[in-house]
Amino acid sequence: GKRLLLVEDNMINMEIANMILLDKGFTVETAENGKIALDMVSSSEPGYYDAILMDIQMPVMDGYEATERIRSLPDRSRAQIPIIAMTANAFKEDRCKAAESGMDAYITKPVDVLTLRYVLRRVLR
């Protein structure tokens, strides 16, 4: 029953992640880049999204900038939505940059279903 915003510019990756999440019982909305995600979060009702799965490398606005802008929204319930990085970059500096931008967790691609489930459970408590 939880609603997630899946932000991913690669349509194949988006379809795969969407199928996994729907199979696990989540309601999923999608955005193709960070700007669209920011607009969706900004215009949503407080508490509408339970978490955001955010790709890092995207056109228009990357995941780091989108996260920083979401974190700076004036409404705290929107600004504090758990944000999970989803990226192919698995280097320590990438994890650090994700944390510095305000992301709550980090998942590498290709997405492992058990890891995704564990991380979602942890951030949705």
Short mmCIF file of C-alpha atoms in Angstrom, two decimals:
data_model
loop_
_atom_site.label_atom_id
_atom_site.label_comp_id
_atom_site.label_asym_id
_atom_site.label_seq_id
_atom_site.Cartn_x
_atom_site.Cartn_y
_atom_site.Cartn_z
CA GLY A 1 0.00 0.00 0.00
CA LYS A 2 2.99 2.35 -0.06
CA ARG A 3 3.40 4.84 -2.92
CA LEU A 4 6.83 5.20 -4.51
CA LEU A 5 8.17 7.65 -7.06
CA LEU A 6 10.56 5.88 -9.43
CA VAL A 7 12.91 8.33 -11.19
CA GLU A 8 14.78 6.71 -14.08
CA ASP A 9 15.66 7.91 -17.58
CA ASN A 10 16.34 4.47 -19.06
CA MET A 11 12.98 2.99 -20.06
CA ILE A 12 14.16 -0.63 -19.80
CA ASN A 13 15.50 -0.07 -16.27
CA MET A 14 12.28 1.75 -15.39
CA GLU A 15 10.11 -1.13 -16.64
CA ILE A 16 12.14 -3.74 -14.74
CA ALA A 17 12.12 -1.78 -11.47
CA ASN A 18 8.44 -0.96 -11.91
CA MET A 19 7.57 -4.66 -12.37
CA ILE A 20 9.56 -5.64 -9.28
CA LEU A 21 7.92 -2.96 -7.16
CA LEU A 22 4.39 -3.67 -8.41
CA ASP A 23 4.97 -7.36 -7.70
CA LYS A 24 5.88 -6.46 -4.12
CA GLY A 25 2.60 -4.56 -3.69
CA PHE A 26 3.78 -0.97 -4.10
CA THR A 27 1.93 1.73 -6.00
CA VAL A 28 4.47 3.26 -8.39
CA GLU A 29 4.56 6.56 -10.23
CA THR A 30 7.41 7.39 -12.59
CA ALA A 31 9.47 10.36 -13.74
CA GLU A 32 12.08 10.43 -16.51
CA ASN A 33 14.41 12.97 -14.87
CA GLY A 34 15.05 14.87 -11.66
CA LYS A 35 13.20 18.01 -12.79
CA ILE A 36 9.99 16.09 -13.39
CA ALA A 37 10.43 14.32 -10.04
CA LEU A 38 10.95 17.63 -8.24
CA ASP A 39 7.81 19.05 -9.87
CA MET A 40 5.80 15.95 -8.91
CA VAL A 41 6.95 16.05 -5.29
CA SER A 42 6.45 19.82 -5.04
CA SER A 43 2.89 19.63 -6.33
CA SER A 44 1.87 16.52 -4.35
CA GLU A 45 -0.10 16.48 -1.15
CA PRO A 46 2.06 16.14 1.98
CA GLY A 47 2.63 12.45 2.68
CA TYR A 48 1.59 11.39 -0.84
CA TYR A 49 4.89 9.66 -1.60
CA ASP A 50 6.35 7.26 0.94
CA ALA A 51 9.77 7.09 -0.76
CA ILE A 52 11.64 8.01 -3.93
CA LEU A 53 13.94 5.70 -5.91
CA MET A 54 16.29 8.13 -7.67
CA ASP A 55 18.63 7.38 -10.55
CA ILE A 56 21.79 9.50 -10.43
CA GLN A 57 22.79 10.14 -14.03
CA MET A 58 19.88 11.68 -15.93
CA PRO A 59 19.39 14.47 -18.43
CA VAL A 60 17.83 17.82 -17.49
CA MET A 61 18.47 17.40 -13.72
CA ASP A 62 20.54 14.63 -12.17
CA GLY A 63 19.63 12.74 -9.02
CA TYR A 64 21.98 14.69 -6.76
CA GLU A 65 20.53 18.07 -7.70
CA ALA A 66 16.96 16.77 -7.55
CA THR A 67 17.60 15.39 -4.06
CA GLU A 68 19.16 18.65 -2.86
CA ARG A 69 16.18 20.61 -4.18
CA ILE A 70 13.67 18.23 -2.62
CA ARG A 71 15.52 18.52 0.69
CA SER A 72 15.24 22.32 0.49
CA LEU A 73 11.46 22.37 -0.03
CA PRO A 74 9.74 24.52 2.61
CA ASP A 75 7.24 21.81 3.58
CA ARG A 76 9.08 19.39 5.89
CA SER A 77 6.87 16.39 5.05
CA ARG A 78 7.89 16.68 1.39
CA ALA A 79 11.51 17.60 2.14
CA GLN A 80 11.99 14.56 4.37
CA ILE A 81 10.69 11.86 2.00
CA PRO A 82 13.18 8.97 2.06
CA ILE A 83 15.27 9.03 -1.13
CA ILE A 84 17.15 5.95 -2.31
CA ALA A 85 19.90 6.29 -4.90
CA MET A 86 19.78 3.72 -7.70
CA THR A 87 22.93 3.77 -9.78
CA ALA A 88 25.43 1.64 -11.66
CA ASN A 89 28.24 3.56 -9.91
CA ALA A 90 29.41 1.53 -6.93
CA PHE A 91 32.47 3.54 -5.88
CA LYS A 92 32.88 4.83 -2.34
CA GLU A 93 32.99 8.46 -3.54
CA ASP A 94 29.62 7.96 -5.28
CA ARG A 95 28.08 6.67 -2.05
CA CYS A 96 29.55 9.64 -0.19
CA LYS A 97 28.20 12.13 -2.74
CA ALA A 98 24.75 10.52 -2.51
CA ALA A 99 24.79 10.88 1.28
CA GLU A 100 26.05 14.48 1.05
CA SER A 101 23.20 15.38 -1.31
CA GLY A 102 20.69 14.06 1.23
CA MET A 103 19.95 10.54 0.04
CA ASP A 104 19.00 8.03 2.71
CA ALA A 105 20.21 4.83 1.07
CA TYR A 106 22.09 3.53 -1.95
CA ILE A 107 21.34 0.61 -4.28
CA THR A 108 23.51 -0.44 -7.21
CA LYS A 109 22.22 -1.54 -10.60
CA PRO A 110 21.38 -4.04 -11.77
CA VAL A 111 18.94 -4.02 -8.88
CA ASP A 112 19.00 -7.06 -6.63
CA VAL A 113 15.44 -7.79 -5.49
CA LEU A 114 16.45 -8.86 -1.96
CA THR A 115 18.61 -5.77 -1.47
CA LEU A 116 15.83 -3.52 -2.75
CA ARG A 117 13.35 -5.14 -0.39
CA TYR A 118 15.71 -4.79 2.57
CA VAL A 119 16.47 -1.12 1.85
CA LEU A 120 12.79 -0.25 1.33
CA ARG A 121 11.85 -1.93 4.61
CA ARG A 122 14.58 0.00 6.40
CA VAL A 123 13.64 3.44 5.05
CA LEU A 124 9.86 2.94 5.27
CA ARG A 125 9.78 2.14 8.99
#
